[in-house]
Coordinates of C-alpha atoms in Angstrom, one line a residue:
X1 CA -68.2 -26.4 -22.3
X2 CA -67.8 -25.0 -26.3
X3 CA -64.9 -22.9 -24.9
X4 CA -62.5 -22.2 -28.0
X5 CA -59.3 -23.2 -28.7
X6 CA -56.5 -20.5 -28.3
X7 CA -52.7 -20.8 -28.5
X8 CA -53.1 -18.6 -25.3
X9 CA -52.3 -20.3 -21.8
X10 CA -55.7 -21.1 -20.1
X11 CA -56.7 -20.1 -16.5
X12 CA -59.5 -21.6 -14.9
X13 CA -60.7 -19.8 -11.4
X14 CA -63.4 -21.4 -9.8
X15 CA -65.2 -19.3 -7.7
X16 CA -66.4 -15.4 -8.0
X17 CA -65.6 -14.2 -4.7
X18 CA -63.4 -11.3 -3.9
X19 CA -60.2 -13.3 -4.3
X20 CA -61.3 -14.1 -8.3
X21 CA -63.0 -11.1 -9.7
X22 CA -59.8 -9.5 -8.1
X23 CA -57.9 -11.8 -10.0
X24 CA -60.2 -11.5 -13.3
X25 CA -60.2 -7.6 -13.4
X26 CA -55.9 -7.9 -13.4
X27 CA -56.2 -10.3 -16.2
X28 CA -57.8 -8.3 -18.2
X29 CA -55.9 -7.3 -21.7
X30 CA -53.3 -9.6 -20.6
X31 CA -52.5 -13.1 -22.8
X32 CA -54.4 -15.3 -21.6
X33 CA -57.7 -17.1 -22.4
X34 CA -59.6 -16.7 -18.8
X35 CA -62.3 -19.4 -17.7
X36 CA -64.8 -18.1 -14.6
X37 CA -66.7 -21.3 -12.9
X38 CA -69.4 -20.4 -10.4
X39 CA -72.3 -22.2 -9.3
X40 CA -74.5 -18.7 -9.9
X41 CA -73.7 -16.0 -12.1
X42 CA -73.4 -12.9 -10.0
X43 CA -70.7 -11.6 -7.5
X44 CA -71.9 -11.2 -4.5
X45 CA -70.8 -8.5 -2.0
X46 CA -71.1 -10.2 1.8
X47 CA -70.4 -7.9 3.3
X48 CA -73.7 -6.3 3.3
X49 CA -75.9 -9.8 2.6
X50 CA -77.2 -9.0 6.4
X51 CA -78.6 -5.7 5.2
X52 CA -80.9 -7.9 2.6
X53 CA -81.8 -10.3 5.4
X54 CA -83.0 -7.4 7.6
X55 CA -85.0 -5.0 5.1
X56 CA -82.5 -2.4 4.6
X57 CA -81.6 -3.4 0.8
X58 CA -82.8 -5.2 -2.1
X59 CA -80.6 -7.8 -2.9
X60 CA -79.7 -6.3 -6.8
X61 CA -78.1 -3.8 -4.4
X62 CA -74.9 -6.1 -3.2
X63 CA -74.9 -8.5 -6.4
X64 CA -73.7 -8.1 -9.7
X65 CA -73.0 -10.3 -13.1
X66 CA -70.5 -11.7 -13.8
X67 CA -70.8 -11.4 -17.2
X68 CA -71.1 -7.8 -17.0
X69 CA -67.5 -8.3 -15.0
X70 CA -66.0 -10.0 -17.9
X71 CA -67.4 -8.0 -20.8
X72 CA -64.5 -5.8 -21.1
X73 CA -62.0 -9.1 -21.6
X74 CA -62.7 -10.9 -25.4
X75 CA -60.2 -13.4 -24.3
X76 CA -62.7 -14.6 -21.0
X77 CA -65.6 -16.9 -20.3
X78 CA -68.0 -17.6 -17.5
X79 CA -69.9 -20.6 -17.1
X80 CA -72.4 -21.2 -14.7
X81 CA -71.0 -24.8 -13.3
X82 CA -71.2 -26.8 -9.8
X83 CA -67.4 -28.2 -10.0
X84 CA -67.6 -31.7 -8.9
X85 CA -63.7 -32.9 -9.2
X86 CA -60.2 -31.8 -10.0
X87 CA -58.0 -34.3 -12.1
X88 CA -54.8 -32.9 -11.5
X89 CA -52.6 -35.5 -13.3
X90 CA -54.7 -34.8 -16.6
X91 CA -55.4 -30.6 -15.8
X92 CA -59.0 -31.5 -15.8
X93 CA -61.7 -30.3 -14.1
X94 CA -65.1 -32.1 -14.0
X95 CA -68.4 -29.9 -13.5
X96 CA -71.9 -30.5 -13.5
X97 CA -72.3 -29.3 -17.0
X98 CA -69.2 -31.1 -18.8
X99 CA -65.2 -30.9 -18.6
X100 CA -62.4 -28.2 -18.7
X101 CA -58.7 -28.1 -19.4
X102 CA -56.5 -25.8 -17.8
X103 CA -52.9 -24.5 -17.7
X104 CA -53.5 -22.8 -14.9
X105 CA -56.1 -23.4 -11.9
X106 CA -57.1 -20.6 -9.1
X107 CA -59.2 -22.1 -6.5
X108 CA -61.5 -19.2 -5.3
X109 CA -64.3 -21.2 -3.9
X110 CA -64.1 -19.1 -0.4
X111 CA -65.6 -20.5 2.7
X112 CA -69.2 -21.9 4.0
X113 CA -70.9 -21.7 7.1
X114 CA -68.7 -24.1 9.7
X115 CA -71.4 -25.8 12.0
X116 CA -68.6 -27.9 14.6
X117 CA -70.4 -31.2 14.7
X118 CA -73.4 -29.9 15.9
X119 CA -76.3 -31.7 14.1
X120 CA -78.7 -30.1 15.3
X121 CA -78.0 -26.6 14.8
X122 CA -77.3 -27.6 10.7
X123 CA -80.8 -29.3 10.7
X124 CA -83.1 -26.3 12.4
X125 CA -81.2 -22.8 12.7
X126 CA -80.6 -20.4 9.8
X127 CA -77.9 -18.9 8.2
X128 CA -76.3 -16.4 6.2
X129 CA -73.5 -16.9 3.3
X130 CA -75.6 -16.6 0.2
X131 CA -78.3 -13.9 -1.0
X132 CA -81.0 -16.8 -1.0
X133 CA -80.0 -17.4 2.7
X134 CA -80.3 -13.9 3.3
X135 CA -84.1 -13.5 1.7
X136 CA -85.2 -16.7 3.6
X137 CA -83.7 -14.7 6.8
X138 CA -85.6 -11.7 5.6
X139 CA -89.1 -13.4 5.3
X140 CA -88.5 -15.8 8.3
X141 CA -88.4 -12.2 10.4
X142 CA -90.9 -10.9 8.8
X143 CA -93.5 -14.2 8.5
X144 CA -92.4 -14.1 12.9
X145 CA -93.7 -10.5 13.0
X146 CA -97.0 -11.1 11.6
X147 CA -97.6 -14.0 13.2
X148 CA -97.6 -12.6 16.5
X149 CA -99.8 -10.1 15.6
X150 CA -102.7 -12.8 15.9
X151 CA -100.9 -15.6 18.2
X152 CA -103.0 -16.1 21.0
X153 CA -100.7 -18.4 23.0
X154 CA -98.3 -16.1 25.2
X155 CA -95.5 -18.6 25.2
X156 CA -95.9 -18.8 21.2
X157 CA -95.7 -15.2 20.9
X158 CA -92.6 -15.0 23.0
X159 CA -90.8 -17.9 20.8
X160 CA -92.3 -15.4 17.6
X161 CA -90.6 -12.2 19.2
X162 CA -87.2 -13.6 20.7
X163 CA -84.4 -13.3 18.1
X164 CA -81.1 -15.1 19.0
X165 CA -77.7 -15.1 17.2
X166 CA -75.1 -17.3 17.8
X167 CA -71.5 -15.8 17.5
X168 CA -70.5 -12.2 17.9
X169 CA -68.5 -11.5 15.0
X170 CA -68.6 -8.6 12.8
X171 CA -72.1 -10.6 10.9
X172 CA -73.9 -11.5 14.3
X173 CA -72.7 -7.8 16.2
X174 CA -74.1 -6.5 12.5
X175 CA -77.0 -8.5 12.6
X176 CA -78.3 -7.8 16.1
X177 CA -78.0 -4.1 15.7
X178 CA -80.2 -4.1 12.6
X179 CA -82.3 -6.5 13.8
X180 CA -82.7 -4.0 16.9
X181 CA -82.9 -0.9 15.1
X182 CA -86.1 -2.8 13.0
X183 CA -87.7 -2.8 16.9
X184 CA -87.2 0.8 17.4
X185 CA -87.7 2.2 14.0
X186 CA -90.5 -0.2 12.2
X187 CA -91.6 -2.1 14.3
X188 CA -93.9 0.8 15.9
X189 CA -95.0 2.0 12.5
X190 CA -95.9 -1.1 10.9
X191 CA -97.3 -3.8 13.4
X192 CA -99.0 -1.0 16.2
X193 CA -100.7 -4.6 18.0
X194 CA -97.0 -5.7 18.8
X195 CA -95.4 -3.9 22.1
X196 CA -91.6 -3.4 21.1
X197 CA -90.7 -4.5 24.6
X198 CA -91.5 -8.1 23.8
X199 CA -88.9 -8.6 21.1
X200 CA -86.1 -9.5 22.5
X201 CA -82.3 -9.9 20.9
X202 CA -80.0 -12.3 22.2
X203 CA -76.5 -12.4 20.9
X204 CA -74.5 -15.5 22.2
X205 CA -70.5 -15.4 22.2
X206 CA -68.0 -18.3 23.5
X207 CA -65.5 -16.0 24.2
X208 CA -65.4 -13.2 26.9
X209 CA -66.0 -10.2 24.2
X210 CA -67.7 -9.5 21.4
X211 CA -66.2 -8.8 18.0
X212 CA -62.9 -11.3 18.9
X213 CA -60.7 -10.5 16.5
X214 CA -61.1 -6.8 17.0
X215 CA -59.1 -4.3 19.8
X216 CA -60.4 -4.7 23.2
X217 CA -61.9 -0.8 22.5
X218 CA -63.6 -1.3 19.6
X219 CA -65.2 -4.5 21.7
X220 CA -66.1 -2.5 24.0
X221 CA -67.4 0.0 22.2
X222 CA -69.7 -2.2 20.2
X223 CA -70.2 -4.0 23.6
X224 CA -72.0 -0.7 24.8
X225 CA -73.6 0.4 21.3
X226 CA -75.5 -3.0 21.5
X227 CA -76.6 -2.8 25.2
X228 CA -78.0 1.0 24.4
X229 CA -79.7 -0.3 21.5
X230 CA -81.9 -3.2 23.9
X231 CA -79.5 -6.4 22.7
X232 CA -79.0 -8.9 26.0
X233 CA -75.2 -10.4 25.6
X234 CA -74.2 -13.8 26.7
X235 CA -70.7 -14.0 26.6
X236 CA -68.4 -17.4 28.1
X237 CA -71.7 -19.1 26.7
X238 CA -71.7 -21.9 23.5
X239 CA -74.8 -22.9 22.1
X240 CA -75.2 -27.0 22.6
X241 CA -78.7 -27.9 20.7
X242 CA -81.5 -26.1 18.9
X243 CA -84.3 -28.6 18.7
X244 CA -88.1 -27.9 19.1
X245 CA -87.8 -24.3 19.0
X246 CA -85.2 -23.7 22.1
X247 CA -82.0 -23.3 22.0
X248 CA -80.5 -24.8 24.9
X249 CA -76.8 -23.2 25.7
X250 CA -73.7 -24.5 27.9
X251 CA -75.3 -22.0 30.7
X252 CA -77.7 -24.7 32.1
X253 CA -80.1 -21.8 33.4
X254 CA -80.0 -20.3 30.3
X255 CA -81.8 -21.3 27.3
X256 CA -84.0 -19.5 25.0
X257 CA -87.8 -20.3 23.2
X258 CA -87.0 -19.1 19.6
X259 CA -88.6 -19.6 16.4
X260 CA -85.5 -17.2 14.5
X261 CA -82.3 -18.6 15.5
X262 CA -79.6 -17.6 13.3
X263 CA -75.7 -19.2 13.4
X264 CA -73.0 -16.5 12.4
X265 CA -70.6 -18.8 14.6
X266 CA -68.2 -19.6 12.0
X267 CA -66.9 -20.4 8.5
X268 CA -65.0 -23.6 7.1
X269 CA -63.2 -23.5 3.5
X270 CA -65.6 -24.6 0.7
X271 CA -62.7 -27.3 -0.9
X272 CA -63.1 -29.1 -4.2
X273 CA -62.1 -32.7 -4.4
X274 CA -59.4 -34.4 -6.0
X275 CA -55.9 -32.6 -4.6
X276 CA -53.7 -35.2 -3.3
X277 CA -53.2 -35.8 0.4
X278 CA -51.1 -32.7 2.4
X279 CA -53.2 -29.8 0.2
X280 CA -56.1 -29.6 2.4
X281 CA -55.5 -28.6 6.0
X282 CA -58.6 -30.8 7.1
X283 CA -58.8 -29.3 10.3
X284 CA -59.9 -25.6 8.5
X285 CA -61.0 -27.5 5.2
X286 CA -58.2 -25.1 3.1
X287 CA -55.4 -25.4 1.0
X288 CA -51.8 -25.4 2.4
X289 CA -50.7 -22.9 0.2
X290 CA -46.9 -21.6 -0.1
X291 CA -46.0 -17.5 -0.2
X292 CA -46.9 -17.8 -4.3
X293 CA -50.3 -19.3 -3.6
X294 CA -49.5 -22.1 -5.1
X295 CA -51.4 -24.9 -3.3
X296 CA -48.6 -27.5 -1.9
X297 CA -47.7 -30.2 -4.4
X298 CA -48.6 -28.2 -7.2
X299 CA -46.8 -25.5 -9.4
X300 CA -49.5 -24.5 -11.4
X301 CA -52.3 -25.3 -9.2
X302 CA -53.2 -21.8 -6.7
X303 CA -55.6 -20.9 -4.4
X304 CA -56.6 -17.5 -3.0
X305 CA -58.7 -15.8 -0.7
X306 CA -60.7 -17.7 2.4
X307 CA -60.0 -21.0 1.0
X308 CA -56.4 -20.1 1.2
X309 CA -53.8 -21.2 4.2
X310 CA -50.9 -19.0 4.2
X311 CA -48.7 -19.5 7.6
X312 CA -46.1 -17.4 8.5
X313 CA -44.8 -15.9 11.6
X314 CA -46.7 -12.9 11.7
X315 CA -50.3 -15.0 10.8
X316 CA -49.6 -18.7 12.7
X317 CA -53.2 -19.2 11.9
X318 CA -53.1 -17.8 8.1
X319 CA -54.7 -14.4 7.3
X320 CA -58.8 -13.4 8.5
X321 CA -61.4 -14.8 6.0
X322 CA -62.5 -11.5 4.8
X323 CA -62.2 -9.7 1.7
X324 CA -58.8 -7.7 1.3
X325 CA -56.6 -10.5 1.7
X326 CA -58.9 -12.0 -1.0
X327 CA -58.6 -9.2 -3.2
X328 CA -54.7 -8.5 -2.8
X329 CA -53.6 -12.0 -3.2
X330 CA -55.9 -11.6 -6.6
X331 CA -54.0 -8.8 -7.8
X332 CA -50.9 -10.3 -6.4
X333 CA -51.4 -13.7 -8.5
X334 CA -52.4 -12.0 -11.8
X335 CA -48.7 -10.5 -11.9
X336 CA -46.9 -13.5 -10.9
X337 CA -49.1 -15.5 -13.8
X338 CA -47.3 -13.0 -16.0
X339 CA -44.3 -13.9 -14.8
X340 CA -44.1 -17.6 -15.3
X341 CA -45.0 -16.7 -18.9
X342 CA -42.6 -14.4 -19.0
X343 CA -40.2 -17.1 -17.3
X344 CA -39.8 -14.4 -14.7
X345 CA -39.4 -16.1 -10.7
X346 CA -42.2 -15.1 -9.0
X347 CA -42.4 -12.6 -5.9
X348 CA -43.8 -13.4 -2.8
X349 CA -47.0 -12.3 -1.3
X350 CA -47.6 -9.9 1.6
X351 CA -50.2 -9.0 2.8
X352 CA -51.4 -5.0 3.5
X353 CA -53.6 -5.1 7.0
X354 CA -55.7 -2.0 5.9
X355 CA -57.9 -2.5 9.1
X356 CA -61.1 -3.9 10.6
X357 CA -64.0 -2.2 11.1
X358 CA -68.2 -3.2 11.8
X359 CA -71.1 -1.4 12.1
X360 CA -73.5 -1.8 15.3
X361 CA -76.1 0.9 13.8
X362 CA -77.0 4.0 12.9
X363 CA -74.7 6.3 13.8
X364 CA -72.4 3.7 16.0
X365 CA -69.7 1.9 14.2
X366 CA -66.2 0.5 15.6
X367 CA -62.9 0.8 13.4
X368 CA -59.6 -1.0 14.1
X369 CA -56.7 0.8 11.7
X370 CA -53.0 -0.1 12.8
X371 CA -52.6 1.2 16.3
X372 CA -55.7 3.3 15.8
X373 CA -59.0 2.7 17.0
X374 CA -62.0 4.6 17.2
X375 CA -66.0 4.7 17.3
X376 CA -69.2 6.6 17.3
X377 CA -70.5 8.5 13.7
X378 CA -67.1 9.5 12.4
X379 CA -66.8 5.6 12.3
X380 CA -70.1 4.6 10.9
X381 CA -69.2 7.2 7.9
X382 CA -66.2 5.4 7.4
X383 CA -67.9 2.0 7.4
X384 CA -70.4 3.2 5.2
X385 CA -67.7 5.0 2.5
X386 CA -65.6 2.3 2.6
X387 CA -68.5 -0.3 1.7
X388 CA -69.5 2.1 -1.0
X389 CA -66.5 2.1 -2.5
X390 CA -66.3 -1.5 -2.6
X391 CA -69.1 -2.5 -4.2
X392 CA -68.9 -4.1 -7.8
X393 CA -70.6 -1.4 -10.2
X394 CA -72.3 2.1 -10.2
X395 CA -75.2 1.4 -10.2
X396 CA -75.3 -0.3 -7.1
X397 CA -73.1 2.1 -5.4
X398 CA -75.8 5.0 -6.5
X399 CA -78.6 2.3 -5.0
X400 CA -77.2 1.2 -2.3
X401 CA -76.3 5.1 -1.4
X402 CA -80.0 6.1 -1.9
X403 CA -81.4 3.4 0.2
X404 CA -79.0 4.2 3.0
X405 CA -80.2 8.2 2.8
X406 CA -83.6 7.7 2.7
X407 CA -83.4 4.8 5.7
X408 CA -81.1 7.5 7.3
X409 CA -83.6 10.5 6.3
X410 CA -86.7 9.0 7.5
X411 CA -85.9 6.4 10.2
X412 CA -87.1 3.2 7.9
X413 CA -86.3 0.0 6.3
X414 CA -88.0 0.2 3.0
X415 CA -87.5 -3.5 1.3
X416 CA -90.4 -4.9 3.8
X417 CA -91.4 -7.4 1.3
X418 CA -91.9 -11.4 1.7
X419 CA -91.9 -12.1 -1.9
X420 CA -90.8 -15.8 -0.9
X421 CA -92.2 -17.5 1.8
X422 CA -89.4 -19.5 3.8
X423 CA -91.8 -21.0 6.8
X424 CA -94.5 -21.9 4.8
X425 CA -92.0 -23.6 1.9
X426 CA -88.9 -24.6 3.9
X427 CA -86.8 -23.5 1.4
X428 CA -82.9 -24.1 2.0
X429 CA -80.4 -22.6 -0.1
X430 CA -76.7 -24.7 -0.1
X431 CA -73.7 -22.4 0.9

């Protein structure tokens, strides 16, 4: 991989999620020679990949290289690499594009879209954990609006203009509100031969509530911001088959024609091969990992951040895939790196719940902080600051913030553009 030789201890993170730019940015000016491995060479900020998929952002908004991230660090390398195997016994890793030694290895490969068996849903719906994912999302809506501008056949304009979701998470809640605020805000403007009362949004949930892992008031909450904004809610209800453009539910009087079917239902780890037996929890597809990180079996083998299992007695069931355990174990790690070098023990993690929070739409956003919950536009500012500050780089902080005003300012989504057909093409992007 014409990385040079150093007397400095090598770490190799695979993966430039949350959990390893958080990790990267702590390494910085410290000694050690730093290897990046990602399959693309941007960052990409998920949180707001449903935003692309529904015209609100450009896409250069929420991603950012990670070159740029490393450019500060003379003693770090990124290599854009599909790792194929891990050869533990020889601190090897084997990639697409040649080999790589390592001291130390931080897995960071975070999660992919978890489909439960169901063979058909992989085969036919869509779905989001990638910025191509979320632009084959973004024309698929767009290809199904003007297609039933001309579709003659009633029941093939219904299929056009019925949008269903599958899970009520904070991505599907998010997704059916923007999807429903593109009806009442765009959808008038732009296609004036297409009656907003025929699109219809249907958000499917397995469980009694939407937004599970959230209070039961900022559920209901979001529960009613949804219903005001026109989304029909099926909860109790799992999805059983999409085939031939239907997707036929555990409700056997309920199923729905639909030509945009789109599975936010879950997320799996995205594990590399080659750990011994007892590392990967197969059940979740991610590492057993002790309160260090380091993956079980190994001392100088870690993984952080979705792909990460960390029981204890407060999280049975490990910490939520999202970002901030990500980034604080990333932090966390870097010092305890230092530490072995510095023959130091190392000090345990713990994680700093800083709270939950989603946005339904404009102006109606649920957060979850500690005992405190609350909703409404107070909320919605707090979604939006807190994703603001998040973001990787100024410039797309400035973007991102100028996109939102104007699409605040004048009621519009202005990245309307299918500059890559997905019907016409099929194009699939791998999580």
């Amino acid at each position: 991989m014409n990385i040079p030789i150093t007397d400095l201890p090598r770490v190799v993170i695979i993966g430039a999620g949350f959990g390893g730019v958080s990790l990267v940015n702590d390494l910085e000016k410290k000694p050690f020679q730093v290897v990046m491995l990602d399959k693309r060479n941007y960052h990409t900020f998920q949180p707001l990949l449903y935003q692309v998929s529904t015209s609100g952002l450009e896409p250069d908004s929420i991603a950012y290289p990670i070159r740029k991230i490393l450019k500060n660090n003379k003693n770090a390398y990124f290599r854009m690499a599909d790792v194929e195997h891990i050869d533990s016994d020889k601190q090897l890793i084997h990639t697409n594009i040649g080999e790589v030694t390592y001291d130390y290895l931080v897995i960071a490969t975070g999660s992919r879209t978890n489909f439960f068996g169901n063979k058909s849903v992989e085969d036919n719906a869509i779905w989001m954990k990638t910025v191509p994912q979320a632009l084959n999302l973004r024309s698929l809506i767009l290809e199904n609006f003007e297609e039933a501008t001309i579709a003659e056949d009633p029941e093939r304009k219904k299929a056009l203009l019925n949008f269903v979701i599958a899970g009520a998470g904070p991505t599907g809640v998010e997704l059916s509100g923007a999807i429903a605020e593109l009806r009442k805000n765009v959808i008038p403007k732009d296609y004036q031969d297409i009656d907003p009362e025929e699109i219809h949004i249907h958000l499917i949930e397995g469980m009694d509530k939407v937004l599970p892992p959230m209070s039961a008031k900022s559920s209901k909450n979001a529960k009613k911001y949804l219903e005001e904004l026109g989304v029909e809610i099926h909860l109790n209800t799992f999805v059983e088959s999409y085939e031939d453009h239907i997707v036929r539910t555990s409700n056997k009087d309920l199923s729905f024609p639909t030509e945009t079917f789109i599975w936010s239902a879950g997320v799996t780890g995205a594990s590399v091969e080659g750990l011994k037996n007892g590392a990967l929890m197969k059940k979740s597809n991610q590492y057993n990992v002790n309160v260090f990180n380091q993956v079980e079996g190994y001392e100088t083998i870690f993984a952080i951040g979705d792909i990460a299992l960390m029981v204890s007695a407060e999280y049975p069931k490990g910490h939520p895939m999202v970002a901030q355990p990500a980034i604080q174990q990333g932090a966390h790690l870097a010092k305890n790196l230092l530490r072995t070098i510095n023959k130091q023990s190392l000090t345990p993690f713990e994680y700093f719940d800083k709270g939950t929070m989603a946005t339904v739409g404009r102006n109606k956003a649920v957060v979850d902080i500690g005992k405190i919950q609350f909703g409404g536009a107070f909320a919605w500012f707090v979604w939006m600051f807190v994703h603001l500050w998040f973001l990787v780089g100024f410039r797309n902080r400035i973007v991102t913030f100028f996109n939102w005003t104007y699409s605040y300012i004048n009621y519009d989504r202005a990245a309307r553009l299918i500059v890559r057909p997905f019907k016409a093409e099929k194009i699939r992007s791998p999580d």
